[in-house]
CSV table of C-alpha atoms and ligand atoms in Angstrom, one decimal:
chain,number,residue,atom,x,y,z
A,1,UNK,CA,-33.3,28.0,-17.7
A,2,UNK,CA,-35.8,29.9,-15.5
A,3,UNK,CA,-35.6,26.8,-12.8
A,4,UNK,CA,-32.0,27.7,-12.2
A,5,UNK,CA,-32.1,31.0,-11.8
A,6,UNK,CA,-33.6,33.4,-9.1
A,7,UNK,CA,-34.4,35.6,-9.5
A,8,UNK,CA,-36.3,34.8,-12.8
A,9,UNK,CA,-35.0,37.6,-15.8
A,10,UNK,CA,-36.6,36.2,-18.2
A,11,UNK,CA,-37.3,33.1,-20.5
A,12,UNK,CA,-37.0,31.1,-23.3
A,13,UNK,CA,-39.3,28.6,-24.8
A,14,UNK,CA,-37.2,25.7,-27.0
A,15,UNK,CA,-40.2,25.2,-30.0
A,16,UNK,CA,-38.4,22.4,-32.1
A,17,UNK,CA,-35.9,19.5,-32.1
A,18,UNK,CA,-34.0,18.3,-34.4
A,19,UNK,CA,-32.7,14.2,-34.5
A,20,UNK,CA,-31.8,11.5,-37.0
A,21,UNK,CA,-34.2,9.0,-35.8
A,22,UNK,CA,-38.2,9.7,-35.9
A,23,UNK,CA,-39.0,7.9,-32.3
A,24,UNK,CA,-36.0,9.2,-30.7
A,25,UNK,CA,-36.5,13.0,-31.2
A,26,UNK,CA,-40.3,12.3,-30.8
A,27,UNK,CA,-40.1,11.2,-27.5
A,28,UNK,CA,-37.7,13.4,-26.5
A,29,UNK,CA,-40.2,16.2,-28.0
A,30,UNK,CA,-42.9,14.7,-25.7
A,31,UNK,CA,-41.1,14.4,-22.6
A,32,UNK,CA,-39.8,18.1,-22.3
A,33,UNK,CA,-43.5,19.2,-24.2
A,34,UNK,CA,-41.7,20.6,-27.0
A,35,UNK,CA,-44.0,21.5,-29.9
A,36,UNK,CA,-42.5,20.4,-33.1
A,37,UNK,CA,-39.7,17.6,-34.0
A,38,UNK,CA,-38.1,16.8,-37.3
A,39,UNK,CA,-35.8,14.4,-38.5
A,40,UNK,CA,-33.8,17.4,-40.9
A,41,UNK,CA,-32.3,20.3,-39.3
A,42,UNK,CA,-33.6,22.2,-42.6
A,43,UNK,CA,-37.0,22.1,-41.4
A,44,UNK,CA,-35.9,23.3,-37.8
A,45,UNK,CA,-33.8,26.1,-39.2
A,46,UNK,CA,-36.8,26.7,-41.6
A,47,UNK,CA,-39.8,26.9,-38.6
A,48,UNK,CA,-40.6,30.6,-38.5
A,49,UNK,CA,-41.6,30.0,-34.8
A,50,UNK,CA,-37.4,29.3,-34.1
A,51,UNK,CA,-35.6,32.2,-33.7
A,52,UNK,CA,-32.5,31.0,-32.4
A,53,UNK,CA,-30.7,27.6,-33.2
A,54,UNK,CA,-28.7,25.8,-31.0
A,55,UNK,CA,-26.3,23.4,-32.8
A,56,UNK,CA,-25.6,20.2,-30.7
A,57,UNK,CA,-24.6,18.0,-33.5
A,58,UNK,CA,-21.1,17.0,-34.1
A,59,UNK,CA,-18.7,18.6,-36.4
A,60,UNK,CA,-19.5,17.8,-39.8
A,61,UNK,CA,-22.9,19.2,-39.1
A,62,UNK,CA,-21.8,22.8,-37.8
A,63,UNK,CA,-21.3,24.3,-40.8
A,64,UNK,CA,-24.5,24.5,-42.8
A,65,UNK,CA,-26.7,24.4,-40.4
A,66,UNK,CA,-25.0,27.5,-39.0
A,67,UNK,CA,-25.1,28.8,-42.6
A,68,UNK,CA,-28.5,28.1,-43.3
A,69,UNK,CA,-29.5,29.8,-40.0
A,70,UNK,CA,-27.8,32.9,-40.3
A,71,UNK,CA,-29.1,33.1,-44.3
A,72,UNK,CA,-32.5,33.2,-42.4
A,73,UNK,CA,-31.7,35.9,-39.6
A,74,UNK,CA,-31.7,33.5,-36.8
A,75,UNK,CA,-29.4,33.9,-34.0
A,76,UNK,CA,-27.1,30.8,-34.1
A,77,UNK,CA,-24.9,29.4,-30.8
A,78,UNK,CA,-22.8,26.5,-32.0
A,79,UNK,CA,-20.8,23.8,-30.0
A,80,UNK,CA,-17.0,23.4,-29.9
A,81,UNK,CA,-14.9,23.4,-32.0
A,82,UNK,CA,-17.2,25.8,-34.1
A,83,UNK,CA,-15.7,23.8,-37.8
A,84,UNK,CA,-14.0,20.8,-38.9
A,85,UNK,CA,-11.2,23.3,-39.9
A,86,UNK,CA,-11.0,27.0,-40.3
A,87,UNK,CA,-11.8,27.4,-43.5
A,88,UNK,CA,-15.3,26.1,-42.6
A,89,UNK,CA,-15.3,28.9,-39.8
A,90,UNK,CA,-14.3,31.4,-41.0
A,91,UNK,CA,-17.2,30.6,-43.7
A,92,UNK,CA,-19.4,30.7,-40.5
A,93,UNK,CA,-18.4,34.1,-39.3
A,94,UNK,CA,-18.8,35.7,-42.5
A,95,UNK,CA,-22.2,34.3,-43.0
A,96,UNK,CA,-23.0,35.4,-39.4
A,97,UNK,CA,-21.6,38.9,-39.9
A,98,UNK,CA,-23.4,39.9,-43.5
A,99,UNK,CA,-26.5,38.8,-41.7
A,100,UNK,CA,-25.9,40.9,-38.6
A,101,UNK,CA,-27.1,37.8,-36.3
A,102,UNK,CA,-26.0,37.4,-33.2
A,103,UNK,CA,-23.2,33.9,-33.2
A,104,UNK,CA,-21.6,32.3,-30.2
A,105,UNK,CA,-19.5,29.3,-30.0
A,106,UNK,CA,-20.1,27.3,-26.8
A,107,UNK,CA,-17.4,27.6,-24.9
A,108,UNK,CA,-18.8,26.7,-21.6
A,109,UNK,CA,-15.7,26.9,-19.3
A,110,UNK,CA,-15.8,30.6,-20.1
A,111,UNK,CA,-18.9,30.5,-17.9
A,112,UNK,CA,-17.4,29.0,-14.3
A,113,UNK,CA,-17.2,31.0,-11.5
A,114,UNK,CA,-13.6,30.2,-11.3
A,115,UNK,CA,-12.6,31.0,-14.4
A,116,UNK,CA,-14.5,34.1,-14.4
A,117,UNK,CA,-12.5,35.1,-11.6
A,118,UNK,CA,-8.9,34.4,-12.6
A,119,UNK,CA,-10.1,36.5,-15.6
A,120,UNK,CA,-10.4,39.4,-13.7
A,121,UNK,CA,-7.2,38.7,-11.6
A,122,UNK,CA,-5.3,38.4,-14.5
A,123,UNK,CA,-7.5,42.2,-16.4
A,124,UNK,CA,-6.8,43.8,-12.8
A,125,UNK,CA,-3.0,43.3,-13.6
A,126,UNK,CA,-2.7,41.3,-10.3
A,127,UNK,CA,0.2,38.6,-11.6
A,128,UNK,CA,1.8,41.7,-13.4
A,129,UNK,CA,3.0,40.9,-17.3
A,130,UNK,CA,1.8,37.3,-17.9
A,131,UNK,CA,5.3,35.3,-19.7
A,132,UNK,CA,4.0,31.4,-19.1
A,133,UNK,CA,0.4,29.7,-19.9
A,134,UNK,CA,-0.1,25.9,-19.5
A,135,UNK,CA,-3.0,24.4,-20.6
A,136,UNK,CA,-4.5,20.6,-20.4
A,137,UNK,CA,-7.3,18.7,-21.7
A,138,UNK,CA,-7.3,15.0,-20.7
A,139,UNK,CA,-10.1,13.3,-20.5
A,140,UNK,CA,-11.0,9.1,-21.7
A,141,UNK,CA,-14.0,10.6,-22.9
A,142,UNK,CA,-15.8,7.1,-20.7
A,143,UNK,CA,-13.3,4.8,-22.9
A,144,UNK,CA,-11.4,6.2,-25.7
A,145,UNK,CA,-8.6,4.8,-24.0
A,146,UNK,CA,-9.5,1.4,-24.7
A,147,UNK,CA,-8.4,0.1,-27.8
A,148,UNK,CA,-11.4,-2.0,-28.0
A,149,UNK,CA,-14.2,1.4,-27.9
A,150,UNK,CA,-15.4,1.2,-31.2
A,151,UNK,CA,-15.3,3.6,-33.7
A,152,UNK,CA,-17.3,7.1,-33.5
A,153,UNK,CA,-17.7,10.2,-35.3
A,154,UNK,CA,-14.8,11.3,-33.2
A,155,UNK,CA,-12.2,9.4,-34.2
A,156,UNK,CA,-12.3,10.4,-38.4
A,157,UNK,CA,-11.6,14.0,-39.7
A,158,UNK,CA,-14.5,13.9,-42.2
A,159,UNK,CA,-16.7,13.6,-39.1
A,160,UNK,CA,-14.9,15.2,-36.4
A,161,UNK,CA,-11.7,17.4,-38.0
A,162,UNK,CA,-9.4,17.0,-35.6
A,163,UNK,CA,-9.4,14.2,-32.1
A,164,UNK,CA,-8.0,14.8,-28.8
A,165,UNK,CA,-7.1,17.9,-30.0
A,166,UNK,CA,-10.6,19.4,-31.2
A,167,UNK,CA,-12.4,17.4,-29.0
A,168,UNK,CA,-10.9,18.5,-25.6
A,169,UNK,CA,-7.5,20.6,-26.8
A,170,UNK,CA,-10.1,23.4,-28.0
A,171,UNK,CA,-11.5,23.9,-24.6
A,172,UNK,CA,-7.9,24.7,-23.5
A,173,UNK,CA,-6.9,26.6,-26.8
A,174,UNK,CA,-9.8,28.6,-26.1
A,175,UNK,CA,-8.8,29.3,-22.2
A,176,UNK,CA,-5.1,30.4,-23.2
A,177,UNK,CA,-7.0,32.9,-25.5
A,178,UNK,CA,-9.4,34.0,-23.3
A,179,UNK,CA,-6.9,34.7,-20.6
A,180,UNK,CA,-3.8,35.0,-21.9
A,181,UNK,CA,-4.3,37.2,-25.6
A,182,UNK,CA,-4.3,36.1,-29.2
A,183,UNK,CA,-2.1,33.0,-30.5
A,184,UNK,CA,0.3,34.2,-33.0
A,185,UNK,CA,2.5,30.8,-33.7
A,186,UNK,CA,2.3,27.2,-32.9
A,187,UNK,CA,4.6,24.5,-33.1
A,188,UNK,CA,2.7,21.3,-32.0
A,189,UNK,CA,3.4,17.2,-32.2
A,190,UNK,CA,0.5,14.7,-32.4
A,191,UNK,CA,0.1,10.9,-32.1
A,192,UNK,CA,-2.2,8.3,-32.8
A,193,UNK,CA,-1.9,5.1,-31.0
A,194,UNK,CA,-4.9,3.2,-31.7
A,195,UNK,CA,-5.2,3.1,-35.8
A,196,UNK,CA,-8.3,0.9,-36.2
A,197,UNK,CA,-11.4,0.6,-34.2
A,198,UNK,CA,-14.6,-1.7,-34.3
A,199,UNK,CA,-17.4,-0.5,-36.7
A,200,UNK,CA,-19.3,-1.2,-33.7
A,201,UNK,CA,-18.9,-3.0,-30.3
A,202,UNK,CA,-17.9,-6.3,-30.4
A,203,UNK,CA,-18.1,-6.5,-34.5
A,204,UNK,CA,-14.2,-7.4,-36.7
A,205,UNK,CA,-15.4,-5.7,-39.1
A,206,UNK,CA,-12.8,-2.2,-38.2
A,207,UNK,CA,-12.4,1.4,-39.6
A,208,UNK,CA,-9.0,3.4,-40.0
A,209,UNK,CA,-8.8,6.0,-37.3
A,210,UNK,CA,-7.3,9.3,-38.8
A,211,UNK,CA,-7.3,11.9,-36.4
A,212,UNK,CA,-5.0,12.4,-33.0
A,213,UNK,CA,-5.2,10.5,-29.8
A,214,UNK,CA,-2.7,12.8,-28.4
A,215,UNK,CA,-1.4,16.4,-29.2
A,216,UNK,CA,1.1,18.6,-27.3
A,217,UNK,CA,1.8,22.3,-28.3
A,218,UNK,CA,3.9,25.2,-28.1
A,219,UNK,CA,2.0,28.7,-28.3
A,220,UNK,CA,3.7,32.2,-28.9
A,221,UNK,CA,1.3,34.7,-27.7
A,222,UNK,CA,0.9,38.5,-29.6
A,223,UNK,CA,2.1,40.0,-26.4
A,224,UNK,CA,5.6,37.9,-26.4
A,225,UNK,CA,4.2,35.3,-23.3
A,226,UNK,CA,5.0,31.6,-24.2
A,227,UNK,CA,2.2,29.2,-23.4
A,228,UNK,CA,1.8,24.8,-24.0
A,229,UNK,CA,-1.2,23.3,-24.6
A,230,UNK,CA,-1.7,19.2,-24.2
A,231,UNK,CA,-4.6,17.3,-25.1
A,232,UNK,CA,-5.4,13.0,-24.9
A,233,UNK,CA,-7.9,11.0,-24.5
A,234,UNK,CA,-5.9,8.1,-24.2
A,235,UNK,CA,-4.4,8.9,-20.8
A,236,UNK,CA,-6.2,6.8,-18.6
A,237,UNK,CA,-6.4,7.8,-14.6
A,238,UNK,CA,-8.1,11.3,-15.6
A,239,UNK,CA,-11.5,12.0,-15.1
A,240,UNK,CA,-11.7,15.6,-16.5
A,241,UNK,CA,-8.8,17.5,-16.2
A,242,UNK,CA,-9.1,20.7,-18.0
A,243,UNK,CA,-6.1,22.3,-16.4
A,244,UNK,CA,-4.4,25.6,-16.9
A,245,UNK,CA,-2.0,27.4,-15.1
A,246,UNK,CA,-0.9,31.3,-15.9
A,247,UNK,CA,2.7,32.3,-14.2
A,248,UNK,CA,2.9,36.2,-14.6
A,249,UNK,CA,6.0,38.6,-13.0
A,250,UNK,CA,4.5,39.2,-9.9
A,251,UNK,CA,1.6,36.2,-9.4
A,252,UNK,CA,0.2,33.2,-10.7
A,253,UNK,CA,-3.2,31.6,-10.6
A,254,UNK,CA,-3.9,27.5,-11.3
A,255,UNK,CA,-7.2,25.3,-12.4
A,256,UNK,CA,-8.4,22.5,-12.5
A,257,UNK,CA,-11.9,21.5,-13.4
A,258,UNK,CA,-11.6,18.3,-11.2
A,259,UNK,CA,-11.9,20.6,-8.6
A,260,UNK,CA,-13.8,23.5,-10.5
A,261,UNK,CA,-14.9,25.7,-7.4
A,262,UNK,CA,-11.1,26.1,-6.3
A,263,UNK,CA,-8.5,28.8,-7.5
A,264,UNK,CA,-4.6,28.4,-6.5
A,265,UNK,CA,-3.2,32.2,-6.0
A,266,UNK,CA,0.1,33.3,-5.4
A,267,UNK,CA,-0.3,36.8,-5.5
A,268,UNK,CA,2.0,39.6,-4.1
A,269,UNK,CA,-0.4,41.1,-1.8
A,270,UNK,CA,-0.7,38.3,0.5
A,271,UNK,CA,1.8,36.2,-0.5
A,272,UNK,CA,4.0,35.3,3.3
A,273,UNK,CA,7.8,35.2,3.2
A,274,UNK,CA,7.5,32.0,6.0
A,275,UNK,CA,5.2,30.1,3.6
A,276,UNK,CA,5.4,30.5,0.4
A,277,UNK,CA,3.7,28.3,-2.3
A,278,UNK,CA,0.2,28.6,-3.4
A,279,UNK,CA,-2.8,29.2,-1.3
A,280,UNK,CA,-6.2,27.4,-2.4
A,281,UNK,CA,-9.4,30.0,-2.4
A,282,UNK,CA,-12.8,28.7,-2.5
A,283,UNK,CA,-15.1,30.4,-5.7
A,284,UNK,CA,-18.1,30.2,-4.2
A,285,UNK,CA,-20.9,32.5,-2.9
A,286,UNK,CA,-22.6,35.7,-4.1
A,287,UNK,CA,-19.9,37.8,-4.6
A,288,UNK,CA,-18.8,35.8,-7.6
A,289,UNK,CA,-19.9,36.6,-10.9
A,290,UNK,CA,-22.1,33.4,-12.5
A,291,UNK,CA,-22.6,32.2,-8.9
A,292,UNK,CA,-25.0,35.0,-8.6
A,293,UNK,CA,-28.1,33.6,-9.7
A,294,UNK,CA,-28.0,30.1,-8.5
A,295,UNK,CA,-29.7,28.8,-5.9
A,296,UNK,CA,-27.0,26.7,-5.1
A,297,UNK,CA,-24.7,29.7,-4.2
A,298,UNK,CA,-25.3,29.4,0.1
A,299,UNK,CA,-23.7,25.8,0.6
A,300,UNK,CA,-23.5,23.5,-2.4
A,301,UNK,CA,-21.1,23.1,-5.5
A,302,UNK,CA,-21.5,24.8,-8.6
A,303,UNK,CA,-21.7,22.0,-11.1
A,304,UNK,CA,-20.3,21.3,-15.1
A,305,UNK,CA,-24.3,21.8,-15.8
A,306,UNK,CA,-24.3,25.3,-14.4
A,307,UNK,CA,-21.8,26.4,-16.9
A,308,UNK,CA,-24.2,25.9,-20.4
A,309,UNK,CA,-26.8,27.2,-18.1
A,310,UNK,CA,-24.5,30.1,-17.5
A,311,UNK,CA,-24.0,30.6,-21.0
A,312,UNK,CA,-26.8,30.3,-22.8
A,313,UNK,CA,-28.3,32.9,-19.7
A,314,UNK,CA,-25.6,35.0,-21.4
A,315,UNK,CA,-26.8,34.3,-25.2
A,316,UNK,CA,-30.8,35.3,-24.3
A,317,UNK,CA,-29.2,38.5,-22.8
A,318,UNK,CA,-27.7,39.5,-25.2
A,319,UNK,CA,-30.0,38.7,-28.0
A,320,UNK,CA,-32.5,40.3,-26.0
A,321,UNK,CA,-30.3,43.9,-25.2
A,322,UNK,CA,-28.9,43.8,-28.4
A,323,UNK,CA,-25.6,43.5,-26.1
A,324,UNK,CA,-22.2,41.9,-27.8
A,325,UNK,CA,-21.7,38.3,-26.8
A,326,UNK,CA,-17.9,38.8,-27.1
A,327,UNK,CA,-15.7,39.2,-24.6
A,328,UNK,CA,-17.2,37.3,-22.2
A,329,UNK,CA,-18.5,34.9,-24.2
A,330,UNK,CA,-16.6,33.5,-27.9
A,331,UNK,CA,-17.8,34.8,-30.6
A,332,UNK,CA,-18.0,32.7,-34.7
A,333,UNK,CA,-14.4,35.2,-33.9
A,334,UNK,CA,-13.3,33.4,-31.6
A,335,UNK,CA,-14.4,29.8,-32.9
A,336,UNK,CA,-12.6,30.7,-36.1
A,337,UNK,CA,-9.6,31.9,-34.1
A,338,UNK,CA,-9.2,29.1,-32.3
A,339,UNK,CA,-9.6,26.5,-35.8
A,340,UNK,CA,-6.6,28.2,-36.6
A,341,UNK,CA,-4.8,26.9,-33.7
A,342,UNK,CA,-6.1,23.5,-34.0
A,343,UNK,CA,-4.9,23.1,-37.8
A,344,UNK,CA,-1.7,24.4,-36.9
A,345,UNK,CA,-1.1,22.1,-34.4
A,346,UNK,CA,-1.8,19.4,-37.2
A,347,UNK,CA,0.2,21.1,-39.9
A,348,UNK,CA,2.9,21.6,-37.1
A,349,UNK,CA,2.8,18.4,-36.5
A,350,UNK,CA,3.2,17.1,-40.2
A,351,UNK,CA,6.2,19.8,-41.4
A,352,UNK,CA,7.9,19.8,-38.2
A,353,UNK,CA,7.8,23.8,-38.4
A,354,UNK,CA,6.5,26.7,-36.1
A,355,UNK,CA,3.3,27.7,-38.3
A,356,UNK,CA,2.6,31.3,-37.8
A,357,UNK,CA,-1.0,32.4,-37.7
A,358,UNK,CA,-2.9,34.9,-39.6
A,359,UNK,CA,-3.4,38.2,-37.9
B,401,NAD,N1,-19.0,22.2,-24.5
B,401,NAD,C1,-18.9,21.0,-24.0
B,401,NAD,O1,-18.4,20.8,-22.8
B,401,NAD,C2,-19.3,19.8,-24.8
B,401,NAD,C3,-19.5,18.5,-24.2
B,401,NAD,C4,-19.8,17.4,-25.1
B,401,NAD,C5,-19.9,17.6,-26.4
B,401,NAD,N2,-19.7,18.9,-27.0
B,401,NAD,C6,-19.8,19.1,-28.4
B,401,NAD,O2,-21.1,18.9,-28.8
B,401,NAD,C7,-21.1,18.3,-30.1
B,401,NAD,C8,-21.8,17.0,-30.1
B,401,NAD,O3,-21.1,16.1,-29.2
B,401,NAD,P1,-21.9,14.9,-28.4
B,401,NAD,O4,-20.9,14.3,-27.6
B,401,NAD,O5,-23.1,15.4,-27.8
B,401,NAD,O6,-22.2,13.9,-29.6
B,401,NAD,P2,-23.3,12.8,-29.7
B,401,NAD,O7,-22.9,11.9,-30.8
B,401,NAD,O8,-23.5,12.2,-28.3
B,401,NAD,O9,-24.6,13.6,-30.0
B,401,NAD,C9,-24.7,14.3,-31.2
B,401,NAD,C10,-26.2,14.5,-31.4
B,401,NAD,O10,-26.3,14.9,-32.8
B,401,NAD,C11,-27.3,14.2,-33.4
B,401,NAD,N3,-27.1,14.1,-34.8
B,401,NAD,C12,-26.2,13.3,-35.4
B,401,NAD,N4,-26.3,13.4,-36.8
B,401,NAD,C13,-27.5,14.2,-37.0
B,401,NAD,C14,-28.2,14.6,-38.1
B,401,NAD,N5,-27.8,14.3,-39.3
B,401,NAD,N6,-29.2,15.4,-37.9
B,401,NAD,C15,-29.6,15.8,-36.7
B,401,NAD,N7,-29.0,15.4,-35.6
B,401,NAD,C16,-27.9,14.6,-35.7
B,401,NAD,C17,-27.3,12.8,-32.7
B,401,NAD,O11,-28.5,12.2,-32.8
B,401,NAD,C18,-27.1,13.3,-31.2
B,401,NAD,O12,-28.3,13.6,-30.6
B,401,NAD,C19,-19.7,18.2,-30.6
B,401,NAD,O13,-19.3,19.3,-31.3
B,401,NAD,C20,-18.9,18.2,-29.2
B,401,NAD,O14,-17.6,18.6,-29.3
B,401,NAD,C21,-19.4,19.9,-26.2
């Protein structure tokens, strides 16, 4: 972290990995000099040198490692989405809460510059009452489009929970949150178009895929603002379009993480009667929070990396001040919160109802 950043708060030493396979976490172990490596995340939870544990795995593996971890007083940050549903997250929070631990879920995009900054247009009342949030993830994930890309943890619910939708749509479900205000109902619609994949590349012998390829949304939002969230990874042309756009009474903002230094305004304060439309402002330099400490901040790009540099910066801090990690980063909360989306999506999709959320 300390390489990134200048000038140099602080740092933080990672002491263990965990993998499945002995060579492959060994020589990972050796390559960044990293003292200890195990095959069970038990004995890396366990290690009374690891005080915080950062959960890469997928899914299925969020859950009790997280639980274990908290039981044990360690500071946990967990990847998206935080469960396999949100009964296992909200299992997660509770854990995290009796043992007064600090808990993030990694919601990365929380972390760009850009984002950062329509965040505070939008908490400076600058677009006025927000009424409309749009929200995309679509993204081939390097092939899911194909048919023939085997199968994964990604594409079964015991493994994954949810597809498309928890995948990528949870990165969005979190934005319309994070910007917008808490999700109250959903009505969603998902699809799977390829039902089978290959056990492994090139092999006949094929698995039943049982989670989304494709899920689109409607959202009502506590403050009465309407929002759509859309989520594929079988809509090939995309690269990584994470897209959102917020429409509010006097302004609107637009993203798009294909171009993830760039903001579209229309505000009302320099919006010109002879050219209306959007204007495209660059989120770059010093005067942007999370651009700050980057040494990249005078002429180059900030960069996807940046972001879990970003937020993980913001994890230490807060461990470290004893400062809350909500609301500029997500929270167990927030991870549970935005489970609840993703399953009503699914259950949206199966009764053909509006599913109203719990408060
Ligand atoms: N925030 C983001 O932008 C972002 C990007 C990519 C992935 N993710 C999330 O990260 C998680 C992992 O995704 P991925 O694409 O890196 O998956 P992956 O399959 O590439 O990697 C998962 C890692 O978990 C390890 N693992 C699997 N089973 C294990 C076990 N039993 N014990 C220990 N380790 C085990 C694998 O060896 C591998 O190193 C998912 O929750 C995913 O949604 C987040």
């Amino acid at each position: 972290m300390s390489n990134y950043y200048h000038p140099i708060e602080f740092s933080s030493n990672v002491v263990a990995l965990a993998g499945r396979t002995k060579e492959k976490v060994s020589e990972l172990a050796a390559r960044y000099r990293v003292e200890n490596s195990f095959e069970d995340w038990r004995k890396l939870v366990a290690d009374p040198k690891v005080e915080v544990v950062d959960d890469c795995a997928p899914p299925f593996l969020h859950h009790d490692p997280s639980v274990a971890a908290a039981e044990l007083g360690k500071h946990i940050v967990c990847e998206k989405p935080l469960a396999r549903n949100a009964a296992e997250a909200k299992s997660m929070l509770d854990t995290a809460e009796k043992h007064h631990v600090k808990h993030m879920t990694a919601f990365n995009y929380r972390f760009v510059p850009a984002i950062a900054f329509a965040k505070k247009i939008i908490e400076d009342g600058r677009l006025g009452k927000i009424h409309y949030f749009r929200g995309s993830y679509l993204n081939t994930n390097d092939g899911f489009n194909r048919p023939t890309f085997p199968l994964t943890w990604h594409f079964q619910k015991e493994t994954a929970g949810h597809g498309a939708l928890g995948d990528l749509g949870s990165h969005a479900a979190d934005l319309a949150r994070f910007l917008v205000g808490e999700v109250d109902a959903v009505s969603g619609a998902s699809t799977t178009f390829v039902g089978e994949r290959s056990l492994k590349k090139g092999s006949i012998e094929k698995d039943k895929v049982d989670v989304d390829d494709l899920s689109v949304a409607c959202l009502r939002f506590r403050n009465g603002a309407l929002g759509s969230l859309e989520a594929g990874w079988t809509t090939s042309g995309v690269t990584d379009y994470l897209a959102f756009e917020v429409y509010g009474s006097e302004g609107s903002v637009k993203f798009n993480l294909e171009r993830m230094t760039e903001l579209q305004l229309s505000l009302p304060d320099d919006r010109n009667p002879d050219a209306s439309g959007f204007r495209t402002v660059y989120v770059l330099g010093r005067d942007h929070e999370y651009m700050i400490p980057f040494w990249v901040n005078q002429a180059g790009g900030f960069s996807w990396e940046h972001t879990f540099v970003n937020e993980l910066h913001h994890f230490a801090r807060c461990i470290r001040e004893d400062e809350d990690v909500e609301p500029r980063g997500a929270t167990f909360y927030d991870g549970w919160r935005n489970c609840l989306i993703l399953d009503a999506v699914v259950k949206s999709s199966e009764t053909g109802k509006w599913i109203s959320l719990p408060s």
